[in-house]
Coordinates of C-alpha atoms and ligand atoms in Angstrom, one line a residue:
M278 CA 208.7 110.3 199.3
P279 CA 211.4 109.6 196.7
E280 CA 213.3 106.4 197.2
K281 CA 216.9 107.3 197.9
P282 CA 219.7 104.7 197.9
A283 CA 221.1 104.1 201.3
T284 CA 224.5 105.2 200.1
P285 CA 224.7 106.7 196.7
E286 CA 228.4 106.6 196.5
D287 CA 229.9 103.5 195.0
R288 CA 232.4 102.0 197.3
P289 CA 235.0 99.4 196.8
A290 CA 233.9 96.0 198.0
D291 CA 237.3 95.3 199.3
R292 CA 238.7 97.6 201.9
S293 CA 241.1 97.4 204.7
A294 CA 239.7 98.2 208.1
V295 CA 243.1 99.4 209.3
R296 CA 243.5 101.9 206.5
V297 CA 240.0 103.2 207.1
L298 CA 240.6 103.5 210.9
L299 CA 243.9 105.3 210.3
R300 CA 241.9 108.2 209.0
L301 CA 240.8 108.9 212.5
W302 CA 244.4 109.9 213.4
P303 CA 244.0 113.6 212.8
Y304 CA 241.2 113.7 215.3
V305 CA 243.1 111.6 217.9
R306 CA 246.3 113.4 217.4
P307 CA 245.5 116.4 219.7
V308 CA 244.9 114.0 222.6
R309 CA 247.6 111.5 221.7
G310 CA 249.5 112.2 224.9
R311 CA 246.7 111.0 227.2
F312 CA 245.6 108.4 224.8
F313 CA 249.0 106.6 224.7
S314 CA 249.7 107.0 228.4
A315 CA 246.3 105.4 229.0
A316 CA 247.3 102.5 226.8
A317 CA 250.6 102.2 228.6
V318 CA 248.8 102.1 232.0
A319 CA 246.5 99.4 230.7
I320 CA 249.4 97.4 229.5
V321 CA 251.1 97.6 232.9
A322 CA 247.9 96.7 234.6
S323 CA 247.3 93.8 232.4
C324 CA 250.8 92.4 232.7
L325 CA 250.5 92.7 236.5
S326 CA 247.9 90.0 236.2
L327 CA 250.7 87.8 234.8
V328 CA 252.8 88.3 237.9
I329 CA 250.1 86.6 240.1
P330 CA 251.0 83.1 238.8
L331 CA 254.6 83.7 239.6
V332 CA 253.7 84.6 243.2
L333 CA 251.6 81.4 243.3
K334 CA 254.5 79.4 242.1
W335 CA 256.7 80.8 244.8
L336 CA 253.9 80.2 247.3
V337 CA 253.3 76.6 246.3
D338 CA 257.0 75.6 246.0
G339 CA 258.1 77.6 249.0
P340 CA 255.9 78.3 252.1
V341 CA 253.2 75.7 251.2
A342 CA 255.7 72.9 250.6
D343 CA 257.6 74.0 253.8
R344 CA 254.3 74.3 255.8
D345 CA 255.2 77.9 256.8
P346 CA 252.0 79.8 257.7
G347 CA 253.8 83.2 257.9
G348 CA 255.0 82.8 254.4
V349 CA 251.5 81.9 253.2
W350 CA 250.1 85.0 254.7
L351 CA 252.8 87.1 253.1
G352 CA 252.0 85.5 249.8
A353 CA 248.4 86.3 250.2
L354 CA 249.2 89.9 251.0
Y355 CA 251.3 90.2 247.8
L356 CA 248.4 88.8 245.8
L357 CA 246.0 91.2 247.4
L358 CA 248.3 94.2 246.6
L359 CA 248.7 93.0 243.0
G360 CA 244.9 92.8 242.7
F361 CA 244.5 96.3 244.1
A362 CA 247.2 97.7 241.8
E363 CA 245.6 96.2 238.8
A364 CA 242.2 97.6 239.6
G365 CA 243.6 101.0 240.4
L366 CA 245.5 101.2 237.1
F367 CA 242.5 100.2 235.0
G368 CA 240.5 102.9 236.8
L369 CA 243.3 105.4 236.1
R370 CA 243.1 104.4 232.4
R371 CA 239.4 105.1 232.2
W372 CA 239.9 108.5 233.8
L373 CA 242.7 109.4 231.4
V374 CA 240.7 108.6 228.3
A375 CA 237.1 109.6 229.1
R376 CA 237.4 113.3 228.6
P377 CA 239.7 113.5 225.6
L378 CA 237.6 110.9 223.7
S379 CA 234.4 112.8 224.2
S380 CA 236.2 115.8 222.8
V381 CA 237.3 113.7 219.8
E382 CA 233.7 112.7 219.2
A383 CA 232.5 116.3 219.6
R384 CA 235.1 117.6 217.1
M385 CA 234.2 115.0 214.6
R386 CA 230.5 115.8 215.0
E387 CA 231.2 119.5 214.6
D388 CA 233.2 118.9 211.4
L389 CA 230.4 116.8 210.0
Y390 CA 227.8 119.5 210.7
G391 CA 230.0 122.1 209.2
R392 CA 230.4 119.9 206.2
L393 CA 226.7 119.4 205.8
Q394 CA 226.2 123.1 205.7
R395 CA 228.7 123.5 203.0
L396 CA 227.7 120.6 200.8
P397 CA 225.8 121.7 197.7
I398 CA 222.0 121.3 197.4
A399 CA 222.6 118.6 194.8
F400 CA 224.2 116.5 197.6
H401 CA 221.2 117.0 199.9
D402 CA 218.9 116.2 197.0
R403 CA 220.6 112.8 196.8
W404 CA 221.1 111.8 200.4
A405 CA 218.3 110.8 202.7
S406 CA 218.4 113.0 205.8
G407 CA 218.2 109.9 208.1
Q408 CA 221.4 108.6 206.6
L409 CA 223.1 111.8 207.5
L410 CA 221.5 111.9 211.0
S411 CA 222.6 108.4 211.8
R412 CA 226.2 109.2 210.7
G413 CA 226.3 112.1 213.1
T414 CA 224.9 110.0 216.0
T415 CA 225.2 106.2 216.0
D416 CA 228.3 106.1 213.9
L417 CA 230.2 108.6 215.9
M418 CA 229.2 106.9 219.1
L419 CA 230.7 103.6 217.7
V420 CA 233.9 105.5 216.8
R421 CA 234.2 106.9 220.3
M422 CA 233.6 103.5 221.9
F423 CA 236.2 102.0 219.6
L424 CA 238.8 104.5 220.6
A425 CA 237.9 104.1 224.3
F426 CA 237.8 100.3 224.4
P427 CA 238.6 97.9 221.6
L428 CA 241.5 99.8 220.1
T429 CA 243.3 100.0 223.5
F430 CA 242.5 96.4 224.4
L431 CA 243.5 94.9 221.1
V432 CA 246.9 96.4 221.8
V433 CA 246.9 95.6 225.5
N434 CA 245.6 92.1 225.0
G435 CA 248.1 91.5 222.2
V436 CA 251.0 92.6 224.4
T437 CA 249.7 90.6 227.4
L438 CA 249.3 87.5 225.1
L439 CA 252.9 87.9 223.9
A440 CA 254.3 88.4 227.4
G441 CA 252.2 85.4 228.7
C442 CA 253.4 83.1 225.9
A443 CA 256.9 84.1 226.6
L444 CA 256.4 83.2 230.3
L445 CA 254.7 79.9 229.4
L446 CA 257.6 78.9 227.1
A447 CA 260.1 80.0 229.7
Q448 CA 258.5 77.9 232.4
D449 CA 258.2 74.8 230.3
W450 CA 258.6 75.0 226.6
S451 CA 257.1 71.6 225.7
L452 CA 253.9 72.2 227.7
G453 CA 254.0 75.8 226.3
L454 CA 254.0 74.5 222.8
V455 CA 251.0 72.2 223.4
L456 CA 249.1 75.1 224.9
L457 CA 249.9 77.3 221.9
T458 CA 248.8 74.9 219.2
P459 CA 245.3 76.6 218.8
V460 CA 246.9 79.9 217.9
V461 CA 247.1 79.1 214.2
P462 CA 243.5 78.0 213.7
V463 CA 242.3 80.9 215.8
V464 CA 244.1 83.4 213.7
V465 CA 242.8 81.9 210.5
L466 CA 239.2 81.8 211.9
C467 CA 239.5 85.4 213.1
S468 CA 240.5 86.8 209.7
F469 CA 237.7 84.8 208.0
F470 CA 235.2 86.1 210.5
E471 CA 236.4 89.6 210.2
S472 CA 235.7 89.9 206.5
R473 CA 232.2 88.3 206.9
Y474 CA 231.4 90.6 209.8
A475 CA 232.4 93.7 207.9
V476 CA 229.7 93.1 205.3
V477 CA 227.0 92.5 207.8
A478 CA 228.0 95.4 210.0
R479 CA 227.9 97.8 207.0
R480 CA 224.4 96.5 206.2
A481 CA 223.2 97.0 209.7
Q482 CA 224.5 100.6 209.9
D483 CA 222.9 101.5 206.6
Q484 CA 219.6 100.1 207.8
V485 CA 219.8 102.2 210.9
G486 CA 220.1 105.2 208.6
D487 CA 217.0 104.0 206.6
L488 CA 215.1 103.6 209.8
T489 CA 216.1 107.0 211.0
T490 CA 214.8 108.4 207.7
V491 CA 211.4 106.8 208.1
V492 CA 211.1 108.1 211.7
E493 CA 212.1 111.5 210.7
E494 CA 209.8 111.7 207.7
S495 CA 206.8 110.5 209.6
V496 CA 207.5 112.9 212.5
L497 CA 207.9 115.9 210.1
G498 CA 204.9 114.7 208.0
I499 CA 202.7 113.8 211.0
R500 CA 199.9 116.0 209.6
I501 CA 199.8 114.2 206.3
V502 CA 200.2 110.8 208.0
K503 CA 197.2 111.5 210.3
G504 CA 195.2 113.5 207.8
F505 CA 195.2 110.6 205.4
G506 CA 194.9 108.0 208.1
R507 CA 198.2 106.6 207.0
H508 CA 199.6 105.8 210.5
R509 CA 198.9 102.1 209.9
S510 CA 200.8 101.9 206.6
Q511 CA 203.5 104.2 208.0
A512 CA 203.9 101.9 211.1
E513 CA 203.9 98.9 208.7
S514 CA 206.8 100.3 206.7
F515 CA 208.6 101.1 209.9
R516 CA 208.0 97.6 211.1
Q517 CA 209.4 96.1 207.9
L518 CA 212.6 98.1 208.1
A519 CA 212.9 97.3 211.8
R520 CA 212.4 93.6 211.0
L521 CA 215.1 93.9 208.4
L522 CA 217.5 95.5 210.8
R523 CA 216.6 92.9 213.4
S524 CA 217.5 90.1 211.1
T525 CA 220.8 91.8 210.2
E526 CA 221.6 92.2 213.8
L527 CA 220.8 88.6 214.4
A528 CA 223.1 87.6 211.6
K529 CA 225.7 89.7 213.3
A530 CA 225.0 88.0 216.6
R531 CA 225.2 84.5 215.0
L532 CA 228.6 85.3 213.5
L533 CA 229.8 86.6 216.8
A534 CA 228.5 83.6 218.7
L535 CA 230.2 81.2 216.3
I536 CA 233.6 82.9 216.6
W537 CA 233.2 83.3 220.3
A538 CA 232.5 79.6 220.7
L539 CA 235.5 78.5 218.6
I540 CA 237.8 81.0 220.3
T541 CA 236.7 79.7 223.7
I542 CA 236.6 76.0 222.9
L543 CA 240.0 75.7 221.2
P544 CA 242.1 77.1 224.1
E545 CA 240.0 75.2 226.5
L546 CA 240.9 72.0 224.8
A547 CA 244.5 73.0 224.9
I548 CA 244.4 73.8 228.6
G549 CA 242.8 70.4 229.2
A550 CA 245.6 68.7 227.3
T551 CA 248.3 70.5 229.2
L552 CA 246.7 69.7 232.5
V553 CA 246.8 66.0 231.7
L554 CA 250.4 66.2 230.4
G555 CA 251.5 68.4 233.3
T556 CA 250.0 66.2 235.9
V557 CA 251.8 63.1 234.4
Q558 CA 255.1 65.1 234.5
V559 CA 254.6 66.1 238.1
A560 CA 253.8 62.6 239.1
D561 CA 257.0 61.4 237.3
G562 CA 258.9 64.1 239.2
D563 CA 259.9 65.9 236.0
L564 CA 258.1 69.1 237.0
S565 CA 257.5 71.0 240.3
A566 CA 253.9 71.3 241.5
G567 CA 254.5 75.1 241.8
T568 CA 255.5 75.3 238.1
L569 CA 252.4 73.5 237.0
V570 CA 250.2 75.7 239.2
A571 CA 251.9 78.8 237.8
F572 CA 251.7 77.4 234.3
L573 CA 248.0 76.7 234.5
S574 CA 247.1 80.0 236.2
T575 CA 249.1 81.9 233.5
A576 CA 247.1 80.0 230.9
L577 CA 243.9 80.9 232.7
A578 CA 244.9 84.5 233.0
L579 CA 245.4 84.5 229.3
R580 CA 241.9 83.2 228.6
W581 CA 240.3 86.6 228.8
P582 CA 242.7 88.3 226.3
V583 CA 242.1 85.4 223.9
E584 CA 238.4 85.2 224.3
S585 CA 237.9 89.0 224.0
I586 CA 239.6 89.0 220.6
G587 CA 236.3 88.0 218.9
F588 CA 234.2 90.8 220.0
L589 CA 237.1 93.3 220.0
L590 CA 237.5 92.5 216.3
A591 CA 233.8 92.8 215.8
M592 CA 233.7 96.2 217.5
S593 CA 236.6 97.3 215.4
Q594 CA 234.9 96.3 212.3
E595 CA 231.8 98.3 213.3
A596 CA 234.0 101.2 214.0
A597 CA 235.7 100.9 210.6
T598 CA 232.3 100.8 209.0
A599 CA 231.2 103.9 211.0
T600 CA 234.4 105.7 210.1
E601 CA 233.8 104.8 206.4
R602 CA 230.3 106.1 206.6
Y603 CA 231.5 109.3 208.3
F604 CA 234.1 110.0 205.7
E605 CA 231.7 109.3 202.8
V606 CA 230.0 112.5 203.8
M607 CA 233.3 114.3 204.6
D608 CA 234.7 113.3 201.3
A609 CA 231.7 114.4 199.2
E610 CA 232.6 117.3 197.0
A611 CA 231.8 120.6 198.6
E612 CA 230.6 123.5 196.6
P613 CA 233.5 124.1 194.4
D614 CA 235.6 127.1 195.4
T615 CA 235.3 130.0 193.1
A616 CA 238.0 130.1 190.6
V617 CA 239.6 133.5 190.6
A618 CA 239.3 134.5 187.0
G619 CA 242.2 135.9 185.0
G620 CA 240.0 138.4 183.2
G621 CA 238.4 139.7 186.4
P622 CA 234.9 141.1 186.6
A623 CA 233.8 143.7 184.2
A624 CA 234.3 147.0 186.1
G625 CA 230.7 147.9 185.9
G626 CA 228.3 150.5 187.2
P627 CA 224.8 149.2 187.8
D628 CA 223.7 146.9 185.0
G629 CA 221.1 144.8 186.8
V630 CA 220.9 141.1 186.3
R631 CA 221.7 139.4 183.0
F632 CA 221.1 135.8 182.0
E633 CA 223.2 134.8 179.0
R634 CA 222.3 131.5 177.3
V635 CA 221.9 130.0 180.7
S636 CA 221.0 126.3 180.7
F637 CA 220.6 123.9 183.6
R638 CA 219.7 120.2 184.1
Y639 CA 219.5 118.5 187.4
P640 CA 222.3 116.1 188.0
D641 CA 220.0 113.3 188.9
A642 CA 217.6 113.9 186.0
P643 CA 217.0 110.7 183.9
E644 CA 219.2 110.3 180.8
G645 CA 217.7 111.7 177.7
T646 CA 215.3 114.2 179.3
P647 CA 215.7 117.7 178.0
P648 CA 217.3 120.2 180.4
V649 CA 214.9 122.2 182.6
L650 CA 216.4 125.5 181.4
D651 CA 217.8 125.6 177.9
G652 CA 219.3 128.9 176.7
I653 CA 217.8 131.5 178.9
D654 CA 218.5 135.1 177.8
L655 CA 217.1 137.8 180.0
H656 CA 218.0 141.2 181.2
I657 CA 216.6 142.8 184.4
R658 CA 217.5 146.4 184.3
P659 CA 218.9 148.1 187.3
G660 CA 216.1 149.0 189.8
E661 CA 213.6 147.1 187.7
T662 CA 211.2 144.5 188.9
L663 CA 210.7 141.7 186.5
A664 CA 207.9 139.1 187.0
L665 CA 208.6 135.6 185.9
V666 CA 205.5 133.7 184.7
G667 CA 205.3 130.2 183.5
A668 CA 203.2 127.0 183.8
T669 CA 203.7 124.9 186.8
G670 CA 206.9 122.8 186.4
S671 CA 208.3 125.1 183.8
G672 CA 211.4 125.8 185.8
K673 CA 210.7 129.1 187.6
T674 CA 212.0 127.9 190.9
T675 CA 215.0 126.3 189.3
L676 CA 215.8 129.6 187.5
T677 CA 215.6 131.6 190.8
A678 CA 217.8 129.1 192.6
L679 CA 220.6 129.8 190.0
V680 CA 221.0 133.4 191.1
P681 CA 222.3 132.8 194.6
R682 CA 224.1 129.7 193.2
L683 CA 222.1 127.1 195.1
H684 CA 222.5 125.2 191.9
E685 CA 225.3 125.9 189.5
A686 CA 224.2 126.7 185.9
T687 CA 225.4 124.0 183.6
G688 CA 225.8 126.4 180.7
G689 CA 225.9 130.1 180.0
R690 CA 226.5 132.7 182.6
I691 CA 224.6 135.0 185.0
L692 CA 225.9 138.6 185.5
L693 CA 225.1 140.8 188.4
D694 CA 226.1 144.4 187.5
G695 CA 228.3 143.0 184.9
E696 CA 230.1 140.5 187.2
D697 CA 229.9 136.8 186.5
I698 CA 228.4 135.2 189.6
A699 CA 230.4 132.0 188.9
L700 CA 233.5 134.0 189.6
M701 CA 232.2 135.7 192.7
D702 CA 232.9 134.7 196.2
R703 CA 229.8 132.8 197.4
E704 CA 229.5 134.8 200.6
R705 CA 229.6 138.1 198.8
L706 CA 227.1 136.9 196.2
R707 CA 224.7 135.8 198.9
S708 CA 225.0 139.1 200.7
L709 CA 224.0 140.9 197.5
V710 CA 221.1 138.6 196.7
S711 CA 218.3 137.9 199.0
V712 CA 215.7 135.2 198.5
A713 CA 212.3 134.1 199.6
F714 CA 211.2 130.6 198.5
E715 CA 207.9 129.1 197.8
E716 CA 207.9 127.0 200.9
P717 CA 208.8 129.4 203.7
T718 CA 211.2 127.6 206.1
L719 CA 211.5 128.8 209.6
F720 CA 213.9 127.5 212.2
S721 CA 213.1 126.7 215.9
A722 CA 214.2 130.1 217.1
S723 CA 212.4 133.4 217.9
V724 CA 210.4 135.2 215.3
G725 CA 213.0 138.0 215.4
E726 CA 215.9 135.7 215.0
N727 CA 214.2 134.1 212.0
V728 CA 213.8 137.4 210.3
L729 CA 217.1 138.9 211.2
M730 CA 218.8 135.8 209.7
G731 CA 218.4 137.7 206.4
A732 CA 220.4 140.7 207.6
G733 CA 224.0 141.4 208.6
Q734 CA 225.4 141.0 212.1
D735 CA 224.7 144.5 213.2
A736 CA 221.0 144.7 212.2
G737 CA 218.7 145.4 215.1
G738 CA 215.2 146.2 216.3
A739 CA 214.7 149.1 213.8
E740 CA 215.4 146.9 210.8
L741 CA 213.3 144.2 212.2
R742 CA 210.3 146.5 212.6
R743 CA 210.7 147.9 209.2
A744 CA 210.9 144.4 207.6
L745 CA 207.9 143.1 209.6
G746 CA 206.0 146.2 208.4
I747 CA 206.7 145.6 204.8
A748 CA 205.6 142.0 205.0
Q749 CA 202.5 143.2 207.0
A750 CA 203.6 140.8 209.7
D751 CA 203.9 143.4 212.5
G752 CA 200.2 143.0 213.4
F753 CA 200.2 139.3 214.1
V754 CA 203.7 139.3 215.5
D755 CA 202.7 141.9 218.1
R756 CA 199.8 139.7 219.1
L757 CA 202.0 136.7 219.8
P758 CA 202.6 136.1 223.5
E759 CA 206.1 137.5 223.5
G760 CA 206.0 139.6 220.3
A761 CA 209.1 139.1 218.1
G762 CA 210.7 137.2 221.0
T763 CA 208.2 134.4 220.7
Q764 CA 209.7 131.0 219.8
V765 CA 208.3 129.4 216.7
G766 CA 208.3 125.6 216.7
E767 CA 210.2 123.3 214.4
Q768 CA 209.7 124.5 210.8
G769 CA 207.4 127.2 212.1
L770 CA 204.6 124.7 212.4
S771 CA 202.9 126.7 215.1
L772 CA 202.2 129.5 212.6
S773 CA 199.7 129.6 209.7
G774 CA 201.0 129.3 206.1
G775 CA 200.4 133.0 205.4
Q776 CA 202.1 134.0 208.6
R777 CA 205.1 131.9 207.8
Q778 CA 205.2 133.3 204.3
R779 CA 205.2 136.9 205.6
L780 CA 208.0 136.1 207.9
A781 CA 210.0 134.6 205.1
L782 CA 209.3 137.8 203.0
A783 CA 210.4 139.9 205.9
R784 CA 213.6 137.9 206.1
A785 CA 214.2 138.5 202.4
V786 CA 213.8 142.3 202.7
V787 CA 215.4 142.9 206.1
G788 CA 218.9 143.3 204.7
R789 CA 218.0 145.8 202.1
P790 CA 219.5 143.6 199.4
R791 CA 220.8 145.0 196.1
F792 CA 219.1 142.1 194.3
L793 CA 215.9 140.4 195.5
V794 CA 214.6 137.1 194.3
L795 CA 211.1 136.2 195.4
D796 CA 209.5 132.9 194.5
D797 CA 205.7 133.4 194.5
P798 CA 206.0 135.2 197.8
L799 CA 202.3 136.0 198.3
S800 CA 200.6 132.8 197.3
A801 CA 199.2 132.0 200.8
L802 CA 197.7 135.4 201.6
D803 CA 194.1 136.5 201.4
V804 CA 193.5 139.2 198.8
H805 CA 193.3 142.0 201.3
T806 CA 196.5 141.1 203.1
E807 CA 198.1 140.5 199.7
A808 CA 197.1 144.0 198.6
R809 CA 198.6 145.6 201.7
V810 CA 201.8 143.6 201.4
E811 CA 202.0 144.6 197.7
A812 CA 201.6 148.3 198.6
A813 CA 204.4 148.1 201.1
L814 CA 206.5 145.9 198.9
R815 CA 206.4 148.4 196.1
E816 CA 208.5 150.8 198.2
V817 CA 211.1 148.1 198.7
L818 CA 211.1 147.1 195.0
K819 CA 211.8 150.7 194.0
E820 CA 215.2 150.4 195.6
T821 CA 216.3 147.0 194.4
T822 CA 216.6 145.0 191.2
A823 CA 214.1 142.2 191.6
L824 CA 213.0 138.9 190.0
V825 CA 209.6 137.9 191.3
V826 CA 208.0 134.6 190.3
A827 CA 204.3 135.2 189.9
H828 CA 201.3 133.0 189.4
R829 CA 198.6 135.6 189.8
P830 CA 197.9 138.8 187.9
S831 CA 197.9 140.7 191.2
T832 CA 201.5 139.7 191.8
V833 CA 202.4 140.5 188.2
M834 CA 201.1 144.0 188.8
L835 CA 204.1 144.6 191.1
A836 CA 206.5 144.3 188.2
D837 CA 207.6 146.7 185.6
R838 CA 207.9 144.0 183.0
V839 CA 207.0 140.3 182.7
A840 CA 209.0 137.4 181.2
L841 CA 207.3 134.2 180.1
L842 CA 209.2 131.0 180.7
S843 CA 208.1 128.2 178.4
G844 CA 209.9 125.1 177.2
G845 CA 213.1 126.0 179.0
R846 CA 213.4 129.4 177.3
I847 CA 212.2 132.9 177.8
A848 CA 209.4 132.9 175.2
A849 CA 208.4 136.5 175.6
V850 CA 209.2 139.7 177.5
G851 CA 207.1 142.8 177.8
T852 CA 204.6 144.6 180.0
H853 CA 201.6 142.7 181.3
Q854 CA 199.4 144.4 178.7
E855 CA 201.8 143.7 175.8
L856 CA 202.0 140.0 176.7
L857 CA 198.3 139.7 177.1
R858 CA 198.0 140.8 173.5
S859 CA 200.9 139.0 172.0
S860 CA 201.1 135.7 173.8
G861 CA 198.4 133.2 173.8
E862 CA 200.1 131.1 176.5
Y863 CA 200.5 134.2 178.7
A864 CA 196.9 135.1 178.3
W865 CA 195.9 131.6 179.1
L866 CA 198.1 131.5 182.3
M867 CA 196.7 134.8 183.5
A868 CA 193.0 134.0 182.7
G869 CA 190.6 132.8 185.3
E870 CA 191.3 135.5 187.8
G871 CA 188.9 138.4 188.1
D872 CA 191.4 141.2 187.9
G873 CA 193.3 139.7 185.0
E874 CA 192.4 142.6 182.7
R875 CA 192.9 145.7 184.7
Ligands
ATP973 N1 215.9 118.5 192.8 C1 215.4 118.2 191.6 N2 215.9 117.1 190.9 C2 215.5 116.8 189.7 N3 214.5 117.4 189.1 C3 213.9 118.5 189.7 C4 214.3 118.9 191.0 N4 213.6 120.0 191.3 C5 212.8 120.2 190.3 N5 212.9 119.3 189.3 C6 212.2 119.3 188.0 O1 212.5 120.5 187.3 C7 211.3 121.0 186.7 C8 211.1 122.4 187.1 O2 210.8 122.5 188.4 P1 210.5 123.9 189.1 O3 210.4 123.6 190.6 O4 211.6 124.8 188.7 O5 209.2 124.4 188.5 P2 208.3 125.7 188.8 O6 208.2 126.4 187.5 O7 208.9 126.4 189.9 O8 206.9 125.1 189.2 P3 205.8 125.6 190.2 O9 205.1 126.7 189.5 O10 204.9 124.4 190.4 O11 206.5 126.1 191.4 C9 210.2 120.0 187.1 O12 209.9 119.2 186.0 C10 210.7 119.3 188.3 O13 210.3 117.9 188.2
MG974 MG1 208.2 126.8 191.8

């Protein structure tokens, strides 16, 4: 398992949460109507709570002072109505935002998934899958929660606080000033807290990604884990990461607790001070009892908006981090669009496949290592089948991956019927070229769907039967409980290696491709099945231009000619017999199998 950095991209240490969060706007824009009306409703609801103290003031200075029971009842009714209205409005707000926000989340997730499909293999080589998974799940959930709750309430509470302060100052400006003294320290503390919290939040979310990777790897690799009795060490590494995440979460909680305590204590002290001062003023007759009641109940009504600032800021920071992590993937460079060449493709009849001085090195290869491919010159004639032979690790798979442009050649060019593939539309290129890889990958879908993935939209049952026949897969597929309709498990794990390989081969040939690239397609088959597949494959190979990676002489026999890949170059080309005579390395590679000298 290669160690992958949590986030390969360098990111600036200093970033503004607001600027990051503003990037969500394009997703929120379509639902802005409901979103803003929900915020407006919440502001009205929240400001209603500030009217309650005014009713209290009227109640205390009026009916209570006059000992008028009817007036008291009326006041109580007003208070009750205000309470109901506030609750109803908050309910309305929730109803307004719930549906649009899940659509925002869904759209962001869709975009992320689409992006992941379009990002080049080199990107996926670099990024751990758990990091990508966690961005599509946890991080998007944080974003939705932010839009639903902290964002609105930062605004709502801000407006409520301003309105409340204005009311306080209007009622008694000297008491109001005493009450407002903690504002400055609270603001300073909050901004300090915010920058600290951002760092820890980022760490926690990256660690969630690492944890997801471990879980995913051990689930996918459960056979290896069990087979080697590694469940203990696997569990240990999970535990370590989980412990790390736990300590980060605790650090987060500590920060939050600290700021919460300060934000609660400071206003509390101020309220205490105003209570003392206010009581003295009432006793001196400078202030009406009703005003003091109204003043204090306004201050108490403002406690929640103040206290909530701490965790609203915390949630916003988490959302900013999540947004940042989301856009790290969205900003990664997609497969570059094909430049439309001025010269245009050579108007060519069939010319087969040409490699011209093609070189390639992996982007993440260590400095100083020679390129895997270094000046490949090779011509596969139209309709010809060329076998590619080379020692393990010599770059055969790499070479085959260049043809459908899973990796981009770093030098030279590859021509299909005279047309430079670098200038071809990727979709068209991939409809011309069909591939089967060493490790046959199947998806959790039916057998038929897995195979027909290799064909156009209109391919049907007849093509499926033909392809299964060529791959000698029709026998075992028919014996499956539901034939070609049988679901295969994740990665096709319910099938044998040879069965999977034959389905992958069927997928490669089902679309009758012009060019066929097979990476050691028969390695997992017993000699008899292999012979039958080869016999059927011969018919297919007659119609296409094919590059077949071969380890065994029996596979080489399918080909018209053989190319030997060695030291990043094509060391020799010729028929099997010619190479056996002329190349020691080839003879050595082919030796050791009974039918090497046929
Ligand atoms: N994604 C990658 N990043 C960096 N290096 C890679 C990557 N994939 C393969 N390599 C390196 O490129 C070299 C060629 O690998 P390749 O898979 O093409 O060999 P191969 O000829 O297909 O071997 P085999 O016969 O075992 O299938 C190897 O040294 C390998 O370590
Ligand atoms: Mg290989």
